Coordinates of C-alpha atoms in Angstrom, one line a residue:
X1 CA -52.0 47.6 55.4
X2 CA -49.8 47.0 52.1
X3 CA -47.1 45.8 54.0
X4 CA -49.7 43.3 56.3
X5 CA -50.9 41.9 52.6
X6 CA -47.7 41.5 51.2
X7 CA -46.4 39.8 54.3
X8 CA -49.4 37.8 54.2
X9 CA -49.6 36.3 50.6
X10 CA -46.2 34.6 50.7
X11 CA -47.3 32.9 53.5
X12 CA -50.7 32.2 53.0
X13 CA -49.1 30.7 49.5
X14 CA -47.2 28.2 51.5
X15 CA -50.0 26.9 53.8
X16 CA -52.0 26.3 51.5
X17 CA -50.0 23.9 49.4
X18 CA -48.2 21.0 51.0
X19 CA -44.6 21.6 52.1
X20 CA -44.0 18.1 52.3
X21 CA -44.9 17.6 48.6
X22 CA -41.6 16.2 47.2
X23 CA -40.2 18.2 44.1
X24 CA -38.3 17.8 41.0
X25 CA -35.8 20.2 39.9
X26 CA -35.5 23.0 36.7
X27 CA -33.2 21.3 34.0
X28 CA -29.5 22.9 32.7
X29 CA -30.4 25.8 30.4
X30 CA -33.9 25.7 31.4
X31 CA -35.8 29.0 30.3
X32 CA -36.7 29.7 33.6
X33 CA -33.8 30.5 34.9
X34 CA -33.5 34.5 33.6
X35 CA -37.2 35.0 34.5
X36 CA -36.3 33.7 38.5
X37 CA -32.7 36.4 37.8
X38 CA -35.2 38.7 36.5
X39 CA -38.0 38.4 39.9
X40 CA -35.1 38.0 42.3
X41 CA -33.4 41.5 41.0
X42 CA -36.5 42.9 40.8
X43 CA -38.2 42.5 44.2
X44 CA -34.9 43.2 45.8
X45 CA -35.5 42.0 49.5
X46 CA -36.9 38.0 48.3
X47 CA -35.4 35.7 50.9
X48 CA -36.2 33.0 49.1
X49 CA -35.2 33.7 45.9
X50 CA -31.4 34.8 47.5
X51 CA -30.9 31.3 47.4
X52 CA -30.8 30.7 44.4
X53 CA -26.8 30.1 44.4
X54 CA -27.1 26.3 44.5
X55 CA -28.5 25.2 41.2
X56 CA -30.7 23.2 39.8
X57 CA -33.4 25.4 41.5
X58 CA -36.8 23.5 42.6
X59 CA -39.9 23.5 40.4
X60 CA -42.1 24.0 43.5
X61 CA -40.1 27.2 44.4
X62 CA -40.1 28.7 41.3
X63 CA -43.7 28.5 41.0
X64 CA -44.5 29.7 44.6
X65 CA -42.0 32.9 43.6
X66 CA -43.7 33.6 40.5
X67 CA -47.0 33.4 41.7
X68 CA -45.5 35.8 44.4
X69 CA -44.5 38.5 42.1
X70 CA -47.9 37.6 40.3
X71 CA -49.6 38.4 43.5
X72 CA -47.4 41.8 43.8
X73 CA -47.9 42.8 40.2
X74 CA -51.8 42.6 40.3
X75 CA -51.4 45.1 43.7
X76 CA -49.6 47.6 41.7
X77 CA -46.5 46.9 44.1
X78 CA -43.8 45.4 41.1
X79 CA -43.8 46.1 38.1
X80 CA -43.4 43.2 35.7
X81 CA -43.5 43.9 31.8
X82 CA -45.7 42.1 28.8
X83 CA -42.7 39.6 28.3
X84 CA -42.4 39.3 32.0
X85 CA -46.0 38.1 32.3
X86 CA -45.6 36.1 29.7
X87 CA -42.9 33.9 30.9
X88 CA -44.5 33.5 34.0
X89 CA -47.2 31.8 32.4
X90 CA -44.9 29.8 30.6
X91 CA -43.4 28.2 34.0
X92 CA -46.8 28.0 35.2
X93 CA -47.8 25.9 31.8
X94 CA -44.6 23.6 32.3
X95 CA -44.7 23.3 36.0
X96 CA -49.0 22.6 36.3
X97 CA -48.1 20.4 38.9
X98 CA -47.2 23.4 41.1
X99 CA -50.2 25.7 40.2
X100 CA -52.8 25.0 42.5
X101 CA -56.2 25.8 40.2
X102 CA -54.9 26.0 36.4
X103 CA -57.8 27.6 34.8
X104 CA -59.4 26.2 31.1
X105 CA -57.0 28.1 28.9
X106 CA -53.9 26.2 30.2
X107 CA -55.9 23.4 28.4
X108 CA -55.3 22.9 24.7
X109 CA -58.0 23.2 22.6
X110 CA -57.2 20.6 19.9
X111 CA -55.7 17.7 21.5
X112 CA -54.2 15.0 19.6
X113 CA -56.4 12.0 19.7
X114 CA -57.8 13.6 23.0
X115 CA -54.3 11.8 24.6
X116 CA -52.0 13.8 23.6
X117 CA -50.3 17.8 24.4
X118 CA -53.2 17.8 26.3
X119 CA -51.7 20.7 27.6
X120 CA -49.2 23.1 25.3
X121 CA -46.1 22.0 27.1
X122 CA -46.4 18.5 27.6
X123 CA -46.8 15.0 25.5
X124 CA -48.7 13.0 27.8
X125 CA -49.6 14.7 31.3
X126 CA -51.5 12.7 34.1
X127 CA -51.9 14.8 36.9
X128 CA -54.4 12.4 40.1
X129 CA -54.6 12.4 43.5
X130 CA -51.5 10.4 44.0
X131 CA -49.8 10.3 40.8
X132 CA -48.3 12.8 38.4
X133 CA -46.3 12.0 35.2
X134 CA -45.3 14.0 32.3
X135 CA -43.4 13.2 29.6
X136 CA -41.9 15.1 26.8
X137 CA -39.3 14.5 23.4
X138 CA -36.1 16.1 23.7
X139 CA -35.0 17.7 20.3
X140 CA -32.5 19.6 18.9
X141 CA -30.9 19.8 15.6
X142 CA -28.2 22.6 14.2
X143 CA -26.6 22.6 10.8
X144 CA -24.4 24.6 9.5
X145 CA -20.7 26.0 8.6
X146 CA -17.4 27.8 9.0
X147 CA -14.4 28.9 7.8
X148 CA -11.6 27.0 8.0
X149 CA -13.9 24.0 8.5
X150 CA -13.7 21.6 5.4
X151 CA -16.9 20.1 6.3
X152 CA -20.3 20.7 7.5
X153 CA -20.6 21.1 11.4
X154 CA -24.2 19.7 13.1
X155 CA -25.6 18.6 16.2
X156 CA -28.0 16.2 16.4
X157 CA -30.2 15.4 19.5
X158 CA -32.5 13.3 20.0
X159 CA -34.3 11.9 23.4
X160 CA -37.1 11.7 25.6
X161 CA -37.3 13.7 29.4
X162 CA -39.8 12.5 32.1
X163 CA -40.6 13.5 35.5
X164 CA -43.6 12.8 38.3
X165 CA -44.7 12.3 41.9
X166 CA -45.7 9.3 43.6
X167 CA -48.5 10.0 46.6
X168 CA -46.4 13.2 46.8
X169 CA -43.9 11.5 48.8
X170 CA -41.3 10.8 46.2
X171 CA -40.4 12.7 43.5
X172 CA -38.6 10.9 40.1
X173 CA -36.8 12.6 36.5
X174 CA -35.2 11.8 34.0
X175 CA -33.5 12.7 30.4
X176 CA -32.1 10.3 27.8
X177 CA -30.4 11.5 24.5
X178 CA -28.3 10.4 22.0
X179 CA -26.2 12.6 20.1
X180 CA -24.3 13.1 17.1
X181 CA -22.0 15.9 17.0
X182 CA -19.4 17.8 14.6
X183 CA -18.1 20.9 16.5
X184 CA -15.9 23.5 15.6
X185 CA -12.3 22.9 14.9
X186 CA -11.1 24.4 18.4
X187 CA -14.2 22.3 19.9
X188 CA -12.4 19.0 18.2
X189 CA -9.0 19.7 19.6
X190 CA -10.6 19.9 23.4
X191 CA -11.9 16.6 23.1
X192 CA -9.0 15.4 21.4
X193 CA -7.0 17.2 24.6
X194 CA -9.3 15.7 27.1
X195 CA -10.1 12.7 25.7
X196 CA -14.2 13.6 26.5
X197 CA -16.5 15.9 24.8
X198 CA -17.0 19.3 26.8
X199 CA -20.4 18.2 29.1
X200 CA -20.2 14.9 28.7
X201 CA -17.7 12.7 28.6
X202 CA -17.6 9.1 27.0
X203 CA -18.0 8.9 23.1
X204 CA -17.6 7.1 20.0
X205 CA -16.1 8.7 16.3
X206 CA -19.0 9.3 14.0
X207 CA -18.0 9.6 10.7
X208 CA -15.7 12.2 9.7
X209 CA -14.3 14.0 13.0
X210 CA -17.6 13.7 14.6
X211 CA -18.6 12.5 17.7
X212 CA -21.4 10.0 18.9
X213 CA -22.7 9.7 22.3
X214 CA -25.7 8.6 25.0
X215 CA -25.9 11.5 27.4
X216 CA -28.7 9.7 30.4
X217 CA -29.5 11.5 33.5
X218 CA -31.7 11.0 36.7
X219 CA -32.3 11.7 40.4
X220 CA -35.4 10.8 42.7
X221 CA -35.8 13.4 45.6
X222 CA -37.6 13.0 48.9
X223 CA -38.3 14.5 51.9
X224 CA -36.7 14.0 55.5
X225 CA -38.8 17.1 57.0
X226 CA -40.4 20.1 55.8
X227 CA -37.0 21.8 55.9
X228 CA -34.6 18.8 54.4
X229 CA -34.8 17.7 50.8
X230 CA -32.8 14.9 49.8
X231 CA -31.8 14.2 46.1
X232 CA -29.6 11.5 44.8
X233 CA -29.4 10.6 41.4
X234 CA -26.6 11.3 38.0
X235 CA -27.1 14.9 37.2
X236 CA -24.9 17.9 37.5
X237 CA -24.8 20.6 39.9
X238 CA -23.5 24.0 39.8
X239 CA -22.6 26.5 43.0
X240 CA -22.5 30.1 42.0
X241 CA -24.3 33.5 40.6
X242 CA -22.1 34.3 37.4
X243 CA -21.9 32.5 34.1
X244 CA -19.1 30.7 35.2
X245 CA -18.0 29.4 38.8
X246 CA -14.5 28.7 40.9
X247 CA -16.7 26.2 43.0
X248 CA -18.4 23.7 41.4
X249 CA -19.3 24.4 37.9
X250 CA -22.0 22.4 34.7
X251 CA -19.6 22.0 32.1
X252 CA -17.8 18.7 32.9
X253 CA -19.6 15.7 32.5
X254 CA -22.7 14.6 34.9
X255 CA -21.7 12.4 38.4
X256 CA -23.2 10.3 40.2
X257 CA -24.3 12.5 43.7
X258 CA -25.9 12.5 47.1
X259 CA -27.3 15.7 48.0
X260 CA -29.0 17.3 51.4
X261 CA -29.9 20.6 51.3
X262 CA -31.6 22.2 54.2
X263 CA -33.4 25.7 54.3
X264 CA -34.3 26.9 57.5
X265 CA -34.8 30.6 58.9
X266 CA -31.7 32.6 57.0
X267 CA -30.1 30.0 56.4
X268 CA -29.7 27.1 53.7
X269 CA -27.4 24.4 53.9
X270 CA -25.9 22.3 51.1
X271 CA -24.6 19.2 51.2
X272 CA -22.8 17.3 48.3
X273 CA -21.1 13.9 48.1
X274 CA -20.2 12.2 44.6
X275 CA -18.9 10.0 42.8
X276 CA -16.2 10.7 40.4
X277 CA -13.8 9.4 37.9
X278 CA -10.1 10.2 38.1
X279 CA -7.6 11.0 35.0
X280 CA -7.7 8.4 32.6
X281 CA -6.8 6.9 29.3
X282 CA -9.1 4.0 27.9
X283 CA -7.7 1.1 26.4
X284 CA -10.7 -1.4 25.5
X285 CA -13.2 -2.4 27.8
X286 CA -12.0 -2.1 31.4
X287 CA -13.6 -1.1 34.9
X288 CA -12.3 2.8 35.4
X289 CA -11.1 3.3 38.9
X290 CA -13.1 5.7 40.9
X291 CA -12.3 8.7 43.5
X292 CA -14.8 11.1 45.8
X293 CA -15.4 14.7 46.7
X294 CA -17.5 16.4 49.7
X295 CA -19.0 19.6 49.2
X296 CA -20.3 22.0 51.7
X297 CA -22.4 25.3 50.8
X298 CA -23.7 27.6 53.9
X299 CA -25.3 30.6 53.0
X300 CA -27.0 33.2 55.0
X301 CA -29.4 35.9 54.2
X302 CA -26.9 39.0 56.3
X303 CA -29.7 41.8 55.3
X304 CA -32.7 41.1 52.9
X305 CA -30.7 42.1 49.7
X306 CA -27.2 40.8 50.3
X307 CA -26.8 36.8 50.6
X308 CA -23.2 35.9 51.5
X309 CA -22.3 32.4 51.2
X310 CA -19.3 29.5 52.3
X311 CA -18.3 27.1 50.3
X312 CA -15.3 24.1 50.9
X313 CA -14.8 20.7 48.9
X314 CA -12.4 17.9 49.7
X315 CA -11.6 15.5 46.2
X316 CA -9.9 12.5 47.8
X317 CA -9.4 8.8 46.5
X318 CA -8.9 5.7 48.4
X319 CA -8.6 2.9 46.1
X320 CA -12.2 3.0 44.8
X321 CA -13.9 3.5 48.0
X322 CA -15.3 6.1 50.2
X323 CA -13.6 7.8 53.1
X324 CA -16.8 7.7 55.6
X325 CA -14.9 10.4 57.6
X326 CA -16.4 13.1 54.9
X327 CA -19.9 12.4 55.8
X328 CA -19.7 14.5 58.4
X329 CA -22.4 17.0 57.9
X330 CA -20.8 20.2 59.9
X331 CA -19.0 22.1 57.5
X332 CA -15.2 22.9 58.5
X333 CA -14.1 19.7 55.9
X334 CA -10.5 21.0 55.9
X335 CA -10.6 19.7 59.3
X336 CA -11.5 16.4 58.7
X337 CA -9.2 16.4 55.8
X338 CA -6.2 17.4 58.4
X339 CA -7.4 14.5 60.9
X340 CA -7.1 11.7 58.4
X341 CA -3.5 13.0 57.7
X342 CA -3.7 15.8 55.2
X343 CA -3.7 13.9 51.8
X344 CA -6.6 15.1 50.0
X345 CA -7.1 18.2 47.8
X346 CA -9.1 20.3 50.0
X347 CA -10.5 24.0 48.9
X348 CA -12.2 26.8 50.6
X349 CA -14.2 29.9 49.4
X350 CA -16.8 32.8 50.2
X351 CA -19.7 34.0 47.6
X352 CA -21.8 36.9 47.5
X353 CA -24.6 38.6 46.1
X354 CA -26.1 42.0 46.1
X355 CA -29.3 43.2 44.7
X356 CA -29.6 47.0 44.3
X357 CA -32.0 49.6 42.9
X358 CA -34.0 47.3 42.1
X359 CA -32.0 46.9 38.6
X360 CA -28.9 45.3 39.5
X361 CA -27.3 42.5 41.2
X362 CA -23.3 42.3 42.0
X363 CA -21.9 39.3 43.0
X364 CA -18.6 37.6 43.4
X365 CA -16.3 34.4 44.4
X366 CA -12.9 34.0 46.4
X367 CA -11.8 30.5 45.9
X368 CA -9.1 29.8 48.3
X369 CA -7.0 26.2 47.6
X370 CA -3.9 26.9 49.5
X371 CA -1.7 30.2 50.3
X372 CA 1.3 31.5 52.7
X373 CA 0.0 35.0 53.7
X374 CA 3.8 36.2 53.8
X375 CA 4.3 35.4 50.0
X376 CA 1.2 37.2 49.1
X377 CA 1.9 40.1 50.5
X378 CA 5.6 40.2 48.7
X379 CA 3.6 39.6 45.2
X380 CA 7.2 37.0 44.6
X381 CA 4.8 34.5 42.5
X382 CA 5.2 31.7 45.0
X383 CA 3.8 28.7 43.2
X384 CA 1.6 27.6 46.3
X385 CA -0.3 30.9 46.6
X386 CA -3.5 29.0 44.4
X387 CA -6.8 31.2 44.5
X388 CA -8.8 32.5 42.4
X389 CA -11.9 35.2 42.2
X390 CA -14.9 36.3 40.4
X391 CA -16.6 39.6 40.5
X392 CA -19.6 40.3 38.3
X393 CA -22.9 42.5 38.0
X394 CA -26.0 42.0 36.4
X395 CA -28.3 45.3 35.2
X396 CA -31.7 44.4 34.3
X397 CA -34.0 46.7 32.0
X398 CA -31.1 48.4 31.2
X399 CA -31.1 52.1 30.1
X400 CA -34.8 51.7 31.0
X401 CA -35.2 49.9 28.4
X402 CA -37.9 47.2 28.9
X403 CA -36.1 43.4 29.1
X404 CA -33.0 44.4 27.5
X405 CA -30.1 42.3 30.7
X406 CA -26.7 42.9 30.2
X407 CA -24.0 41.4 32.0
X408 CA -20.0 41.5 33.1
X409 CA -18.5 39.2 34.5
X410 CA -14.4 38.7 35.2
X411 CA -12.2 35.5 36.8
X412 CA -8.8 35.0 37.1
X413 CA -7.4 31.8 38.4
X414 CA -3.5 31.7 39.7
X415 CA -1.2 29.1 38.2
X416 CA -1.4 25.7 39.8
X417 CA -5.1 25.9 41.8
X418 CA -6.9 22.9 41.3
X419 CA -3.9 20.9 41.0
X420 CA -2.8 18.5 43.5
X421 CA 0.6 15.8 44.3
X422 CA -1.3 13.1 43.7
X423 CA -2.9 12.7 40.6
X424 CA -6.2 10.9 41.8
X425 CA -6.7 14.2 44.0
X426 CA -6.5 16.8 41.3
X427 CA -10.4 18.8 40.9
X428 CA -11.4 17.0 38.1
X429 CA -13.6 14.6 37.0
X430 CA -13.8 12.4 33.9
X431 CA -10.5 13.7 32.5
X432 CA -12.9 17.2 32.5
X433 CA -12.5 20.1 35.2
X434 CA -15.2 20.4 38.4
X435 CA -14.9 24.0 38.1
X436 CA -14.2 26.8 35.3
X437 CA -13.5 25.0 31.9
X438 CA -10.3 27.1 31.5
X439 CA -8.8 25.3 34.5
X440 CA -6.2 27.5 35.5
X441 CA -3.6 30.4 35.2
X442 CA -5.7 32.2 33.2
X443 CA -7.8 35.8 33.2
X444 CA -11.0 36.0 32.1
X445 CA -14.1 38.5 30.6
X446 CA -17.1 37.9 29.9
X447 CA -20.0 40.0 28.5
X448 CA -23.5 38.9 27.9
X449 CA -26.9 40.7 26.6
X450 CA -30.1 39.3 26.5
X451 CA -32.9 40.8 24.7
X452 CA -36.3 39.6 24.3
X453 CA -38.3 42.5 22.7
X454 CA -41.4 41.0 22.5
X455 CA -43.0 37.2 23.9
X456 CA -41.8 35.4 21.1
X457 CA -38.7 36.9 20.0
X458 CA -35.3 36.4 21.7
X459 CA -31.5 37.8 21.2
X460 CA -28.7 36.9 23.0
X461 CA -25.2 37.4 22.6
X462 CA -21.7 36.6 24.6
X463 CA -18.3 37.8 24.1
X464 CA -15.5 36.2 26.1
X465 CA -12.0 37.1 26.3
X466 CA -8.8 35.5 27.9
X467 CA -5.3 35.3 27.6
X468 CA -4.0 32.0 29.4
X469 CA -0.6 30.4 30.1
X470 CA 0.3 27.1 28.2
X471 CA 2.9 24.4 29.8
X472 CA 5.9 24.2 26.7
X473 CA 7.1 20.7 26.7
X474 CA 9.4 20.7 28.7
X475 CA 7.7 22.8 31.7
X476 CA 4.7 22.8 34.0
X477 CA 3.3 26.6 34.1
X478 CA 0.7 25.9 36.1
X479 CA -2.2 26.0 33.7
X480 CA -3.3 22.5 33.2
X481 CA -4.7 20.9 36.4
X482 CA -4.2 17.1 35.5
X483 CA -0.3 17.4 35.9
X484 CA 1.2 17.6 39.2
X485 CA 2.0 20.2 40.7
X486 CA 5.3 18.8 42.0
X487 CA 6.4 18.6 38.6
X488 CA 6.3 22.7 38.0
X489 CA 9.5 24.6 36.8
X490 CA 10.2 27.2 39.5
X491 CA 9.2 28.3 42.6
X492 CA 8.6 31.8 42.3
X493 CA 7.8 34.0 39.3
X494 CA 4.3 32.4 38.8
X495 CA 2.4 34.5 37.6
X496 CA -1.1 34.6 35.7
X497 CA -0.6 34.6 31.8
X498 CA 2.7 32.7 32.7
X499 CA 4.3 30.3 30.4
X500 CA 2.9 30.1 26.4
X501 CA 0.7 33.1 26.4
X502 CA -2.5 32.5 24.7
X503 CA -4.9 35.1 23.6
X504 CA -8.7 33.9 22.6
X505 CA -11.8 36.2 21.4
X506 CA -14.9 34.4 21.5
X507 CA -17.9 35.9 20.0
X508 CA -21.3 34.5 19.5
X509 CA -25.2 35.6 19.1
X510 CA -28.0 34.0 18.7
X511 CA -31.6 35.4 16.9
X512 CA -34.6 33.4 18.0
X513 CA -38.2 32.7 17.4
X514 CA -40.7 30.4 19.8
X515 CA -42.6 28.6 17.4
X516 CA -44.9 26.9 20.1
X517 CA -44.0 26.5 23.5
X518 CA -40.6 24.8 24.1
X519 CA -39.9 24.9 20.4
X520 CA -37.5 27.6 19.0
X521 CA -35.9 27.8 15.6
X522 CA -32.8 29.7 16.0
X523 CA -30.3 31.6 13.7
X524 CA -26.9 31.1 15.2
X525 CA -23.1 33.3 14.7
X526 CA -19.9 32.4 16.4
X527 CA -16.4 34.5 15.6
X528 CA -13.2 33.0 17.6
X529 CA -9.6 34.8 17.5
X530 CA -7.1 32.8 18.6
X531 CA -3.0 33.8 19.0
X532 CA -1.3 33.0 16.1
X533 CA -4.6 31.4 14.1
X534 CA -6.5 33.1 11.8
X535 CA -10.0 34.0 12.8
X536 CA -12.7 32.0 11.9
X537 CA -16.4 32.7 11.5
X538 CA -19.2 29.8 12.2
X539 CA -22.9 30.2 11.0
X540 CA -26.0 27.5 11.7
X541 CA -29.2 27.5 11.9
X542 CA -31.3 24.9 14.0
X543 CA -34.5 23.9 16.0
X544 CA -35.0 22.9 19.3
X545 CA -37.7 21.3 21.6
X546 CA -37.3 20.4 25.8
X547 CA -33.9 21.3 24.8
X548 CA -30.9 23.4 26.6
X549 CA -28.7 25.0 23.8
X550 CA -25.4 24.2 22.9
X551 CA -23.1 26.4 23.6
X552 CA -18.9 26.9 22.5
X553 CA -17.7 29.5 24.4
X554 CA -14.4 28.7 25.4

């Protein structure tokens, strides 16, 4: 009879809301995100949460799964902890669009002028029959120091995000900041590298070696049946389980996309087009030419625990204007790519994830851009074996202790993936990679905890290591993906670490309070180790509202 009821509710959920309501989607570094890890690793066998690969994930989902795990907790069948419970009221408090009968106390009781924070999450909230609007100030400021750094270092944020539903039909969002920002001294030599700042792109000097910049992003999403939603809009997307991903990856700067995604039976289907800017340098005001990529994402729910996944992207320019041969929905792009005479940068891949013991999730990436299978197997270093691979594992409550995650995670990406002949084809975008910051030839580790001991409180803290292989100046290695390949120094003896060794520690941790909801003060560390540098230490402290935080961990 348990197993009728718990059958039952998920569906019974479902029906009773309407599928066709058009959703928004859960912003970057949304707080929601390691309460859905949390549910997903914790049920073990949730079909819908397996998808959760393809990112941003739906508001509407998230609340139908958390009311889920409600629904399970209250029948004794998963056990979900005081911090648990209390996050799940948090996404029900800043997703009230989704929860069917909000009761009085998601009501606040002192109201400013009777208009305003009407509700703890939100500004101004309308929620009628066939309208729904909520809008919210983005905020986040950090001040603070470092050695080695001359002058203060801050970031500055300021904006305002809205989202809504019209005759729940069509759904709208968007976010518009400006910035101000003076980074570590490793974080100023990437964007004077790259000629962009890491996430963004286009910016203006602000005073002394800081950066100004308007950071605007939006999509409106619809509905072509119960089982397609469509999104287009200038956002960022991200395809992958780990912290980082060889596929498609949130740290470049936001494009402008088309995307289809399609959830039916075991299966859900991605598709991607965009819109994407190739390796420049800006001289005054000009028009900056433009190039394309098609993505594909199929994955399947194999057993109700382990979600494997394919993945393949073509980036391809033709002189500012689309190939329509990549709108072929089927996936098999490398196909395509072969018919039209094999000139674009075309990849390949498989994912995977595991949930097990109800504690712990492995996953794991295979990025394929091209190989000879005879050259592998001698290990030689032939320059045109470029792949790459992630493997990673997740262990929530860990040591039975109660919300304490941890995390490891590894990639290593072979000299010369990513790159490409031509220049307009390499997997970049807005002189910024599509994939893993480090680009390429390099190895990877990464560890993360997350603590959050009580409601209110919040740790968390990342080490990364990597050693990576630099080009000298007079020789390609492989490691930076804007040059061409056809410009590297040898054939054979490519190896990973190849070139100017590097070595870089990266440590950070964060201590953090929730004031009120969506506003934390935070206490912040960072140590980075370099080769050949001294270490250097940075502290701030800050406050944020409706804000992702900002991370340097490269």
């Amino acid at each position: 009879m348990r197993k009728l009821i718990s059958f039952l509710i998920p569906a019974l959920l479902l029906t009773t809301e309407s599928l066709f309501a058009q959703t928004t989607y859960l912003p970057e570094g949304n707080k929601a995100y390691p309460l859905l890890e949390r549910l997903e690793i914790k049920q073990g066998k949730n079909s819908n949460l397996n998808f959760s690969s393809t990112k941003p994930f739906s508001r509407r989902s998230a609340v139908q799964e958390a009311r889920y795990a409600d629904s399970l907790y209250k029948m004794g069948e998963l056990p979900l902890t005081e911090v648990d419970r209390y996050n799940i009221r948090s996404l029900y408090l800043n997703n009230m669009e989704w929860v069917p009968e909000p009761d009085a106390s998601f009501e606040s009781k002192h109201p400013v002028w009777n208009t305003f924070y009407k509700t703890p999450a939100h500004l101004f909230y309308v929620n009628e029959k066939d309208f729904f609007l909520a809008i919210d100030p983005v905020l986040s400021f950090q001040y603070g120091s470092g050695t080695r750094e001359e002058d203060a270092l801050y970031y500055n944020k300021r904006g305002i995000t809205l989202r809504g539903r019209i005759a729940n039909k069509i759904g709208f969002s968007t976010t518009i900041t400006d910035n101000q920002e003076r980074g570590p001294l490793f974080f100023r030599d990437y964007v004077t590298t790259h000629r962009a700042v890491p996430g963004v792109g286009f910016y203006k000097p602000f005073k002394k070696n800081g950066y100004d910049y308007f950071d605007g992003r939006g999509s409106f999403t619809f509905n072509v049946t119960k089982y397609i939603d469509v999104q287009f809009g200038y956002d960022k997307n991200f395809i992958g389980n780990g912290e980082r991903s060889l596929f498609l990856d949130n740290t470049g700067n936001s494009t402008l996309f088309l995307k289809l995604n399609t959830k039916i039976w075991k299966l859900n289907y991605q598709n991607l087009f965009m819109e994407l800017v190739p390796t420049f340098v800006k001289h005054g005001d000009h028009l900056l030419d433009r190039k394309y990529a098609a993505m594909h994402h199929l994955s399947m729910n194999v057993t109700p625990w382990l979600n494997i996944g394919l993945f393949e992207g073509v980036v391809f320019g033709r002189k500012n204007r689309f190939d329509f041969m990549y709108l072929n929905p089927i996936i098999f792009l490398r196909h395509v790519e072969g018919t039209v005479g094999s000139p674009d940068n075309a990849l390949a891949g498989i994912d995977f994830k595991a949930n097990a013991m109800k504690q712990f999730q492995f996953y794991g990436q295979l990025l394929l851009d091209e190989f000879l299978l005879k050259e592998i197997f001698k290990n030689n270093g032939f320059w045109a074996n470029k792949y790459g691979y992630q493997l990673g594992v997740k262990y929530i409550d860990a040591f039975n202790i109660k919300n304490l995650d941890l995390q490891v995670e590894a990639n290593r990406v072979r000299p010369f993936t990513y790159s490409h002949y031509d220049s307009v084809a390499n997997y970049t975008h807005y002189n910024q990679p599509l994939a893993h910051q480090l680009e390429a030839n390099f190895q990877e580790f990464i560890g993360k905890v997350r603590y959050q001991p009580s409601p209110k409180w919040h740790f968390d803290a990342a080490v990364h290591y990597y050693y990576k292989g630099l080009d000298t100046a007079n020789a390609n290695f492989g490691g930076d993906i804007f040059k061409l390949y056809s410009t590297r120094t040898k054939n054979y003896d490519n190896f990973v670490g190849g070139g100017d060794k590097i070595q870089v520690l990266n440590a950070a941790a964060t201590l953090g309070y929730e004031l009120k909801e969506n506003l934390m003060i935070e206490a912040n560390v960072l140590f980075r180790k370099e080769s050949a540098t001294d270490p250097a230490t940075f502290y701030n402290i800050g406050i944020r509202l409706n804000a992702p935080k900002r991370n340097y961990n490269f």
